[in-house]
Amino acid sequence: MITLALSKGRIFDETLPLLAAAGIEVLEDPEKSRKLILPTNQPGVRVVLVRATDVPTYVEYGGADLGVTGKDTLIEHGGQGLYQPLDLQIAQCRMSVAVRADFDYASAVRQGSRLKVATKYTAIAREFFASKGVHVDLIKLYGSMELAPLTGLADAIVDLVSTGSTLKANHLVEVERIMDISSRLVVNQAALKLKQRAIQPLIDAFSKAIINPPVPT
Ligand code: AMP
């Protein structure tokens, strides 16, 4: 049995065409079913639904053989013990710094001010501001980061931005683009060895089905 860990929403929806390319069809709609283990048309393949931030953990400890997870989540997790064969180019967005429209971020950075930064992505934020030589107090949040600058909790946030409409609706502006984000296939290293005959064809089918594969550098 091969177990694939996915999170509901964008990653699940955008992984479906890749599974279809491998001849795999998920037999239940996670938006309609309360089941956490979903069967597929292939008796040897099942999908487990977990929180996005738990996908690397499930795969690392063998609760799932493979998973699909954002680069952001992987960096925050650390990626230990995970084989990362493919950038699937799905769930694309960017990790950015945003501030209130009336906050002069450029001056604050130039003057060497200490910034209060609220984020769910503390590893990415710490590394980014350290590389710029900006001193920050990081405030860990688990959601609704846009609220932090509006309430005075923080000067800036580090968050995922896709269309920019969430920032705009909250009168925030993007002042730095930290990195582009997309989702990756991650594989448990022991499973790759022990179940290679089942897993390798899946990796190959996903690889062929990627739309706009990254240009090798
Ligand atoms: P948008 O309004 O389109 O810029 O989307 C921004 C909101 O959606 C933020 O709350 C983000 O945390 C979330 N978001 C955007 N893209 C992704 C993604 N690929 N994965 C997870 N969350 C995302």
PDB file of C-alpha atoms and ligand atoms in Angstrom:
ATOM      1  CA  MET A   1       0.000   0.000   0.000  1.00  0.00           C
ATOM      2  CA  ILE A   2       1.234   3.479  -0.921  1.00  0.00           C
ATOM      3  CA  THR A   3      -0.005   6.359   1.253  1.00  0.00           C
ATOM      4  CA  LEU A   4       0.060   9.936  -0.053  1.00  0.00           C
ATOM      5  CA  ALA A   5      -0.402  12.813   2.420  1.00  0.00           C
ATOM      6  CA  LEU A   6      -2.210  15.890   1.118  1.00  0.00           C
ATOM      7  CA  SER A   7      -3.782  18.954   2.723  1.00  0.00           C
ATOM      8  CA  LYS A   8      -7.284  20.052   1.790  1.00  0.00           C
ATOM      9  CA  GLY A   9      -7.784  23.021  -0.487  1.00  0.00           C
ATOM     10  CA  ARG A  10      -5.392  24.326  -3.081  1.00  0.00           C
ATOM     11  CA  ILE A  11      -2.757  21.592  -2.733  1.00  0.00           C
ATOM     12  CA  PHE A  12      -5.365  18.804  -2.899  1.00  0.00           C
ATOM     13  CA  ASP A  13      -7.136  20.394  -5.882  1.00  0.00           C
ATOM     14  CA  GLU A  14      -3.933  21.071  -7.819  1.00  0.00           C
ATOM     15  CA  THR A  15      -2.507  17.606  -7.112  1.00  0.00           C
ATOM     16  CA  LEU A  16      -5.552  15.862  -8.643  1.00  0.00           C
ATOM     17  CA  PRO A  17      -4.462  16.408 -12.291  1.00  0.00           C
ATOM     18  CA  LEU A  18      -0.992  15.033 -11.436  1.00  0.00           C
ATOM     19  CA  LEU A  19      -2.575  11.947  -9.876  1.00  0.00           C
ATOM     20  CA  ALA A  20      -4.806  11.582 -12.942  1.00  0.00           C
ATOM     21  CA  ALA A  21      -1.672  11.575 -15.106  1.00  0.00           C
ATOM     22  CA  ALA A  22      -0.467   8.617 -13.030  1.00  0.00           C
ATOM     23  CA  GLY A  23      -3.833   6.881 -13.574  1.00  0.00           C
ATOM     24  CA  ILE A  24      -4.976   7.579 -10.011  1.00  0.00           C
ATOM     25  CA  GLU A  25      -8.411   8.944  -9.220  1.00  0.00           C
ATOM     26  CA  VAL A  26      -9.425   9.865  -5.656  1.00  0.00           C
ATOM     27  CA  LEU A  27     -12.840   8.318  -5.038  1.00  0.00           C
ATOM     28  CA  GLU A  28     -14.210  10.782  -2.461  1.00  0.00           C
ATOM     29  CA  ASP A  29     -14.460  14.557  -2.357  1.00  0.00           C
ATOM     30  CA  PRO A  30     -12.805  15.846   0.862  1.00  0.00           C
ATOM     31  CA  GLU A  31     -15.131  18.861   0.863  1.00  0.00           C
ATOM     32  CA  LYS A  32     -18.150  16.526   1.133  1.00  0.00           C
ATOM     33  CA  SER A  33     -16.743  13.628   3.142  1.00  0.00           C
ATOM     34  CA  ARG A  34     -15.529  13.665   6.749  1.00  0.00           C
ATOM     35  CA  LYS A  35     -13.174  10.787   6.072  1.00  0.00           C
ATOM     36  CA  LEU A  36      -9.470  11.397   6.594  1.00  0.00           C
ATOM     37  CA  ILE A  37      -8.370   8.352   4.580  1.00  0.00           C
ATOM     38  CA  LEU A  38      -9.609   8.507   1.008  1.00  0.00           C
ATOM     39  CA  PRO A  39      -9.576   5.472  -1.271  1.00  0.00           C
ATOM     40  CA  THR A  40      -8.489   5.742  -4.899  1.00  0.00           C
ATOM     41  CA  ASN A  41      -9.344   3.704  -7.983  1.00  0.00           C
ATOM     42  CA  GLN A  42      -6.082   1.833  -7.373  1.00  0.00           C
ATOM     43  CA  PRO A  43      -6.392  -0.594  -4.462  1.00  0.00           C
ATOM     44  CA  GLY A  44      -2.698  -0.109  -3.628  1.00  0.00           C
ATOM     45  CA  VAL A  45      -2.874   3.686  -3.287  1.00  0.00           C
ATOM     46  CA  ARG A  46      -4.667   5.798  -0.680  1.00  0.00           C
ATOM     47  CA  VAL A  47      -4.675   9.480   0.249  1.00  0.00           C
ATOM     48  CA  VAL A  48      -4.568  10.760   3.830  1.00  0.00           C
ATOM     49  CA  LEU A  49      -5.737  14.288   4.623  1.00  0.00           C
ATOM     50  CA  VAL A  50      -3.592  16.155   7.130  1.00  0.00           C
ATOM     51  CA  ARG A  51      -2.963  19.788   8.040  1.00  0.00           C
ATOM     52  CA  ALA A  52      -0.568  21.441   5.605  1.00  0.00           C
ATOM     53  CA  THR A  53       2.069  21.920   8.319  1.00  0.00           C
ATOM     54  CA  ASP A  54       1.835  18.223   9.289  1.00  0.00           C
ATOM     55  CA  VAL A  55       2.567  16.817   5.790  1.00  0.00           C
ATOM     56  CA  PRO A  56       6.396  16.807   6.232  1.00  0.00           C
ATOM     57  CA  THR A  57       6.037  15.198   9.673  1.00  0.00           C
ATOM     58  CA  TYR A  58       3.783  12.404   8.368  1.00  0.00           C
ATOM     59  CA  VAL A  59       6.240  11.657   5.579  1.00  0.00           C
ATOM     60  CA  GLU A  60       9.347  11.987   7.784  1.00  0.00           C
ATOM     61  CA  TYR A  61       8.077   9.386  10.277  1.00  0.00           C
ATOM     62  CA  GLY A  62       6.503   7.061   7.698  1.00  0.00           C
ATOM     63  CA  GLY A  63       2.824   7.803   8.469  1.00  0.00           C
ATOM     64  CA  ALA A  64       2.718   8.478   4.740  1.00  0.00           C
ATOM     65  CA  ASP A  65       5.139   7.351   2.029  1.00  0.00           C
ATOM     66  CA  LEU A  66       4.813  10.536   0.006  1.00  0.00           C
ATOM     67  CA  GLY A  67       3.297  13.977   0.374  1.00  0.00           C
ATOM     68  CA  VAL A  68       2.817  17.288  -1.338  1.00  0.00           C
ATOM     69  CA  THR A  69       3.824  20.364   0.613  1.00  0.00           C
ATOM     70  CA  GLY A  70       4.711  24.023   0.066  1.00  0.00           C
ATOM     71  CA  LYS A  71       8.324  25.156   0.009  1.00  0.00           C
ATOM     72  CA  ASP A  72       7.390  27.479   2.900  1.00  0.00           C
ATOM     73  CA  THR A  73       6.209  24.551   5.050  1.00  0.00           C
ATOM     74  CA  LEU A  74       9.283  22.511   4.142  1.00  0.00           C
ATOM     75  CA  ILE A  75      11.691  25.273   5.127  1.00  0.00           C
ATOM     76  CA  GLU A  76       9.901  25.804   8.433  1.00  0.00           C
ATOM     77  CA  HIS A  77       9.912  22.034   9.111  1.00  0.00           C
ATOM     78  CA  GLY A  78      13.574  21.703   8.206  1.00  0.00           C
ATOM     79  CA  GLY A  79      13.081  18.914   5.641  1.00  0.00           C
ATOM     80  CA  GLN A  80      15.082  16.337   7.645  1.00  0.00           C
ATOM     81  CA  GLY A  81      14.800  12.794   6.349  1.00  0.00           C
ATOM     82  CA  LEU A  82      12.795  13.792   3.296  1.00  0.00           C
ATOM     83  CA  TYR A  83      13.715  13.060  -0.295  1.00  0.00           C
ATOM     84  CA  GLN A  84      12.489  15.973  -2.422  1.00  0.00           C
ATOM     85  CA  PRO A  85      12.555  14.790  -6.039  1.00  0.00           C
ATOM     86  CA  LEU A  86      10.199  17.286  -7.705  1.00  0.00           C
ATOM     87  CA  ASP A  87       9.069  20.880  -7.684  1.00  0.00           C
ATOM     88  CA  LEU A  88       5.492  20.312  -8.837  1.00  0.00           C
ATOM     89  CA  GLN A  89       4.993  23.999  -9.742  1.00  0.00           C
ATOM     90  CA  ILE A  90       1.560  24.042  -8.086  1.00  0.00           C
ATOM     91  CA  ALA A  91       0.045  26.334  -5.425  1.00  0.00           C
ATOM     92  CA  GLN A  92       2.375  29.053  -6.617  1.00  0.00           C
ATOM     93  CA  CYS A  93       2.683  32.242  -4.622  1.00  0.00           C
ATOM     94  CA  ARG A  94       5.413  34.287  -2.953  1.00  0.00           C
ATOM     95  CA  MET A  95       6.633  34.964   0.576  1.00  0.00           C
ATOM     96  CA  SER A  96       6.704  38.696   1.209  1.00  0.00           C
ATOM     97  CA  VAL A  97       7.097  41.412   3.804  1.00  0.00           C
ATOM     98  CA  ALA A  98       4.080  43.719   4.119  1.00  0.00           C
ATOM     99  CA  VAL A  99       3.435  46.807   6.226  1.00  0.00           C
ATOM    100  CA  ARG A 100       0.659  49.357   6.741  1.00  0.00           C
ATOM    101  CA  ALA A 101       0.453  51.733   3.810  1.00  0.00           C
ATOM    102  CA  ASP A 102       1.442  54.634   6.135  1.00  0.00           C
ATOM    103  CA  PHE A 103       4.522  52.882   7.600  1.00  0.00           C
ATOM    104  CA  ASP A 104       7.821  54.032   6.062  1.00  0.00           C
ATOM    105  CA  TYR A 105       9.578  50.658   5.902  1.00  0.00           C
ATOM    106  CA  ALA A 106      12.511  51.887   3.794  1.00  0.00           C
ATOM    107  CA  SER A 107      13.374  54.606   6.331  1.00  0.00           C
ATOM    108  CA  ALA A 108      12.995  52.240   9.269  1.00  0.00           C
ATOM    109  CA  VAL A 109      15.438  49.815   7.638  1.00  0.00           C
ATOM    110  CA  ARG A 110      17.840  52.617   6.636  1.00  0.00           C
ATOM    111  CA  GLN A 111      17.866  54.030  10.169  1.00  0.00           C
ATOM    112  CA  GLY A 112      18.584  50.598  11.639  1.00  0.00           C
ATOM    113  CA  SER A 113      15.367  50.592  13.683  1.00  0.00           C
ATOM    114  CA  ARG A 114      14.415  47.386  15.444  1.00  0.00           C
ATOM    115  CA  LEU A 115      11.300  46.039  13.711  1.00  0.00           C
ATOM    116  CA  LYS A 116       8.478  44.023  15.253  1.00  0.00           C
ATOM    117  CA  VAL A 117       7.572  41.350  12.710  1.00  0.00           C
ATOM    118  CA  ALA A 118       4.577  39.033  13.106  1.00  0.00           C
ATOM    119  CA  THR A 119       4.569  35.782  11.170  1.00  0.00           C
ATOM    120  CA  LYS A 120       3.763  32.107  11.044  1.00  0.00           C
ATOM    121  CA  TYR A 121       7.031  31.631   9.107  1.00  0.00           C
ATOM    122  CA  THR A 122       9.630  32.422  11.771  1.00  0.00           C
ATOM    123  CA  ALA A 123      12.514  30.446  10.212  1.00  0.00           C
ATOM    124  CA  ILE A 124      12.114  32.175   6.847  1.00  0.00           C
ATOM    125  CA  ALA A 125      11.674  35.612   8.451  1.00  0.00           C
ATOM    126  CA  ARG A 126      14.663  35.164  10.803  1.00  0.00           C
ATOM    127  CA  GLU A 127      16.954  34.110   7.963  1.00  0.00           C
ATOM    128  CA  PHE A 128      15.744  36.881   5.648  1.00  0.00           C
ATOM    129  CA  PHE A 129      16.158  39.772   8.109  1.00  0.00           C
ATOM    130  CA  ALA A 130      19.483  38.384   9.360  1.00  0.00           C
ATOM    131  CA  SER A 131      20.763  38.348   5.765  1.00  0.00           C
ATOM    132  CA  LYS A 132      19.767  42.024   5.440  1.00  0.00           C
ATOM    133  CA  GLY A 133      21.329  42.908   8.796  1.00  0.00           C
ATOM    134  CA  VAL A 134      17.959  44.147  10.099  1.00  0.00           C
ATOM    135  CA  HIS A 135      17.242  43.580  13.795  1.00  0.00           C
ATOM    136  CA  VAL A 136      13.811  42.132  14.401  1.00  0.00           C
ATOM    137  CA  ASP A 137      11.628  40.934  17.245  1.00  0.00           C
ATOM    138  CA  LEU A 138       9.680  38.031  15.791  1.00  0.00           C
ATOM    139  CA  ILE A 139       6.146  37.461  17.011  1.00  0.00           C
ATOM    140  CA  LYS A 140       4.829  33.989  16.191  1.00  0.00           C
ATOM    141  CA  LEU A 141       1.215  33.908  14.979  1.00  0.00           C
ATOM    142  CA  TYR A 142      -0.828  31.035  13.592  1.00  0.00           C
ATOM    143  CA  GLY A 143      -3.220  32.979  11.333  1.00  0.00           C
ATOM    144  CA  SER A 144      -4.780  36.325  10.370  1.00  0.00           C
ATOM    145  CA  MET A 145      -1.369  37.937  10.234  1.00  0.00           C
ATOM    146  CA  GLU A 146      -2.799  40.939   8.384  1.00  0.00           C
ATOM    147  CA  LEU A 147      -4.340  42.041  11.642  1.00  0.00           C
ATOM    148  CA  ALA A 148      -0.999  42.498  13.419  1.00  0.00           C
ATOM    149  CA  PRO A 149       0.084  45.809  11.822  1.00  0.00           C
ATOM    150  CA  LEU A 150      -3.482  47.148  11.996  1.00  0.00           C
ATOM    151  CA  THR A 151      -3.703  46.649  15.760  1.00  0.00           C
ATOM    152  CA  GLY A 152      -0.177  47.814  16.604  1.00  0.00           C
ATOM    153  CA  LEU A 153       0.987  44.285  17.463  1.00  0.00           C
ATOM    154  CA  ALA A 154       3.722  44.504  14.806  1.00  0.00           C
ATOM    155  CA  ASP A 155       5.322  46.894  12.310  1.00  0.00           C
ATOM    156  CA  ALA A 156       5.438  44.300   9.554  1.00  0.00           C
ATOM    157  CA  ILE A 157       4.290  40.813   8.638  1.00  0.00           C
ATOM    158  CA  VAL A 158       5.878  38.022   6.645  1.00  0.00           C
ATOM    159  CA  ASP A 159       3.179  36.071   4.804  1.00  0.00           C
ATOM    160  CA  LEU A 160       2.246  34.308   1.599  1.00  0.00           C
ATOM    161  CA  VAL A 161       0.874  36.537  -1.148  1.00  0.00           C
ATOM    162  CA  SER A 162      -0.866  35.274  -4.238  1.00  0.00           C
ATOM    163  CA  THR A 163      -3.074  37.874  -5.947  1.00  0.00           C
ATOM    164  CA  GLY A 164      -2.370  40.574  -3.338  1.00  0.00           C
ATOM    165  CA  SER A 165      -6.071  41.107  -2.666  1.00  0.00           C
ATOM    166  CA  THR A 166      -5.906  40.094   1.027  1.00  0.00           C
ATOM    167  CA  LEU A 167      -3.192  42.702   1.649  1.00  0.00           C
ATOM    168  CA  LYS A 168      -5.121  45.329  -0.308  1.00  0.00           C
ATOM    169  CA  ALA A 169      -8.375  44.649   1.567  1.00  0.00           C
ATOM    170  CA  ASN A 170      -6.482  45.305   4.817  1.00  0.00           C
ATOM    171  CA  HIS A 171      -4.644  48.436   3.619  1.00  0.00           C
ATOM    172  CA  LEU A 172      -1.278  46.710   3.663  1.00  0.00           C
ATOM    173  CA  VAL A 173       1.445  47.016   1.030  1.00  0.00           C
ATOM    174  CA  GLU A 174       4.070  44.513  -0.048  1.00  0.00           C
ATOM    175  CA  VAL A 175       7.533  46.005   0.516  1.00  0.00           C
ATOM    176  CA  GLU A 176       9.844  43.019  -0.053  1.00  0.00           C
ATOM    177  CA  ARG A 177       9.545  39.786  -1.948  1.00  0.00           C
ATOM    178  CA  ILE A 178      11.496  37.173   0.012  1.00  0.00           C
ATOM    179  CA  MET A 179      11.108  34.142  -2.270  1.00  0.00           C
ATOM    180  CA  ASP A 180       8.837  32.437  -4.776  1.00  0.00           C
ATOM    181  CA  ILE A 181       6.921  29.509  -3.328  1.00  0.00           C
ATOM    182  CA  SER A 182       5.478  26.408  -4.948  1.00  0.00           C
ATOM    183  CA  SER A 183       4.671  22.908  -3.746  1.00  0.00           C
ATOM    184  CA  ARG A 184       7.047  19.940  -3.806  1.00  0.00           C
ATOM    185  CA  LEU A 185       6.711  16.198  -3.780  1.00  0.00           C
ATOM    186  CA  VAL A 186       8.365  14.752  -0.678  1.00  0.00           C
ATOM    187  CA  VAL A 187       9.109  11.079  -0.174  1.00  0.00           C
ATOM    188  CA  ASN A 188      10.045   9.035   2.877  1.00  0.00           C
ATOM    189  CA  GLN A 189      13.575   7.776   2.242  1.00  0.00           C
ATOM    190  CA  ALA A 190      13.013   4.272   3.628  1.00  0.00           C
ATOM    191  CA  ALA A 191       9.765   3.930   1.629  1.00  0.00           C
ATOM    192  CA  LEU A 192      11.616   4.960  -1.513  1.00  0.00           C
ATOM    193  CA  LYS A 193      13.962   2.013  -1.057  1.00  0.00           C
ATOM    194  CA  LEU A 194      11.431  -0.552   0.182  1.00  0.00           C
ATOM    195  CA  LYS A 195       8.566   0.363  -2.163  1.00  0.00           C
ATOM    196  CA  GLN A 196      10.560   1.636  -5.123  1.00  0.00           C
ATOM    197  CA  ARG A 197       8.619  -0.426  -7.677  1.00  0.00           C
ATOM    198  CA  ALA A 198       5.411   1.344  -6.706  1.00  0.00           C
ATOM    199  CA  ILE A 199       6.798   4.795  -5.907  1.00  0.00           C
ATOM    200  CA  GLN A 200       9.195   5.386  -8.816  1.00  0.00           C
ATOM    201  CA  PRO A 201       6.479   5.146 -11.531  1.00  0.00           C
ATOM    202  CA  LEU A 202       4.445   7.674  -9.556  1.00  0.00           C
ATOM    203  CA  ILE A 203       7.395  10.089  -9.404  1.00  0.00           C
ATOM    204  CA  ASP A 204       7.980   9.591 -13.155  1.00  0.00           C
ATOM    205  CA  ALA A 205       4.304  10.218 -14.004  1.00  0.00           C
ATOM    206  CA  PHE A 206       4.202  13.359 -11.828  1.00  0.00           C
ATOM    207  CA  SER A 207       7.433  14.556 -13.432  1.00  0.00           C
ATOM    208  CA  LYS A 208       5.992  14.227 -16.947  1.00  0.00           C
ATOM    209  CA  ALA A 209       2.739  15.943 -15.945  1.00  0.00           C
ATOM    210  CA  ILE A 210       4.318  19.084 -14.413  1.00  0.00           C
ATOM    211  CA  ILE A 211       3.177  22.173 -16.248  1.00  0.00           C
ATOM    212  CA  ASN A 212       6.012  24.637 -16.892  1.00  0.00           C
ATOM    213  CA  PRO A 213       8.836  22.644 -15.284  1.00  0.00           C
ATOM    214  CA  PRO A 214      11.542  24.904 -13.834  1.00  0.00           C
ATOM    215  CA  VAL A 215      14.450  25.675 -16.138  1.00  0.00           C
ATOM    216  CA  PRO A 216      17.563  23.883 -14.807  1.00  0.00           C
ATOM    217  CA  THR A 217      20.206  26.325 -13.564  1.00  0.00           C
TER     218      THR A 217
HETATM  219  P1  AMP B   1      -4.103  36.625  -1.962  1.00  0.00           P
HETATM  220  O1  AMP B   1      -5.206  37.451  -1.356  1.00  0.00           O
HETATM  221  O2  AMP B   1      -4.527  35.972  -3.257  1.00  0.00           O
HETATM  222  O3  AMP B   1      -2.802  37.391  -2.108  1.00  0.00           O
HETATM  223  O4  AMP B   1      -3.824  35.396  -0.983  1.00  0.00           O
HETATM  224  C1  AMP B   1      -3.238  35.655   0.248  1.00  0.00           C
HETATM  225  C2  AMP B   1      -3.815  34.763   1.319  1.00  0.00           C
HETATM  226  O5  AMP B   1      -3.919  33.428   0.893  1.00  0.00           O
HETATM  227  C3  AMP B   1      -2.917  34.795   2.524  1.00  0.00           C
HETATM  228  O6  AMP B   1      -3.694  34.689   3.702  1.00  0.00           O
HETATM  229  C4  AMP B   1      -2.045  33.572   2.333  1.00  0.00           C
HETATM  230  O7  AMP B   1      -1.631  33.055   3.576  1.00  0.00           O
HETATM  231  C5  AMP B   1      -2.944  32.627   1.549  1.00  0.00           C
HETATM  232  N1  AMP B   1      -2.222  31.924   0.457  1.00  0.00           N
HETATM  233  C6  AMP B   1      -1.982  32.386  -0.775  1.00  0.00           C
HETATM  234  N2  AMP B   1      -1.333  31.494  -1.540  1.00  0.00           N
HETATM  235  C7  AMP B   1      -1.172  30.409  -0.745  1.00  0.00           C
HETATM  236  C8  AMP B   1      -0.566  29.125  -0.937  1.00  0.00           C
HETATM  237  N3  AMP B   1       0.005  28.763  -2.085  1.00  0.00           N
HETATM  238  N4  AMP B   1      -0.574  28.266   0.097  1.00  0.00           N
HETATM  239  C9  AMP B   1      -1.153  28.607   1.276  1.00  0.00           C
HETATM  240  N5  AMP B   1      -1.728  29.803   1.520  1.00  0.00           N
HETATM  241  C10 AMP B   1      -1.741  30.691   0.529  1.00  0.00           C
END
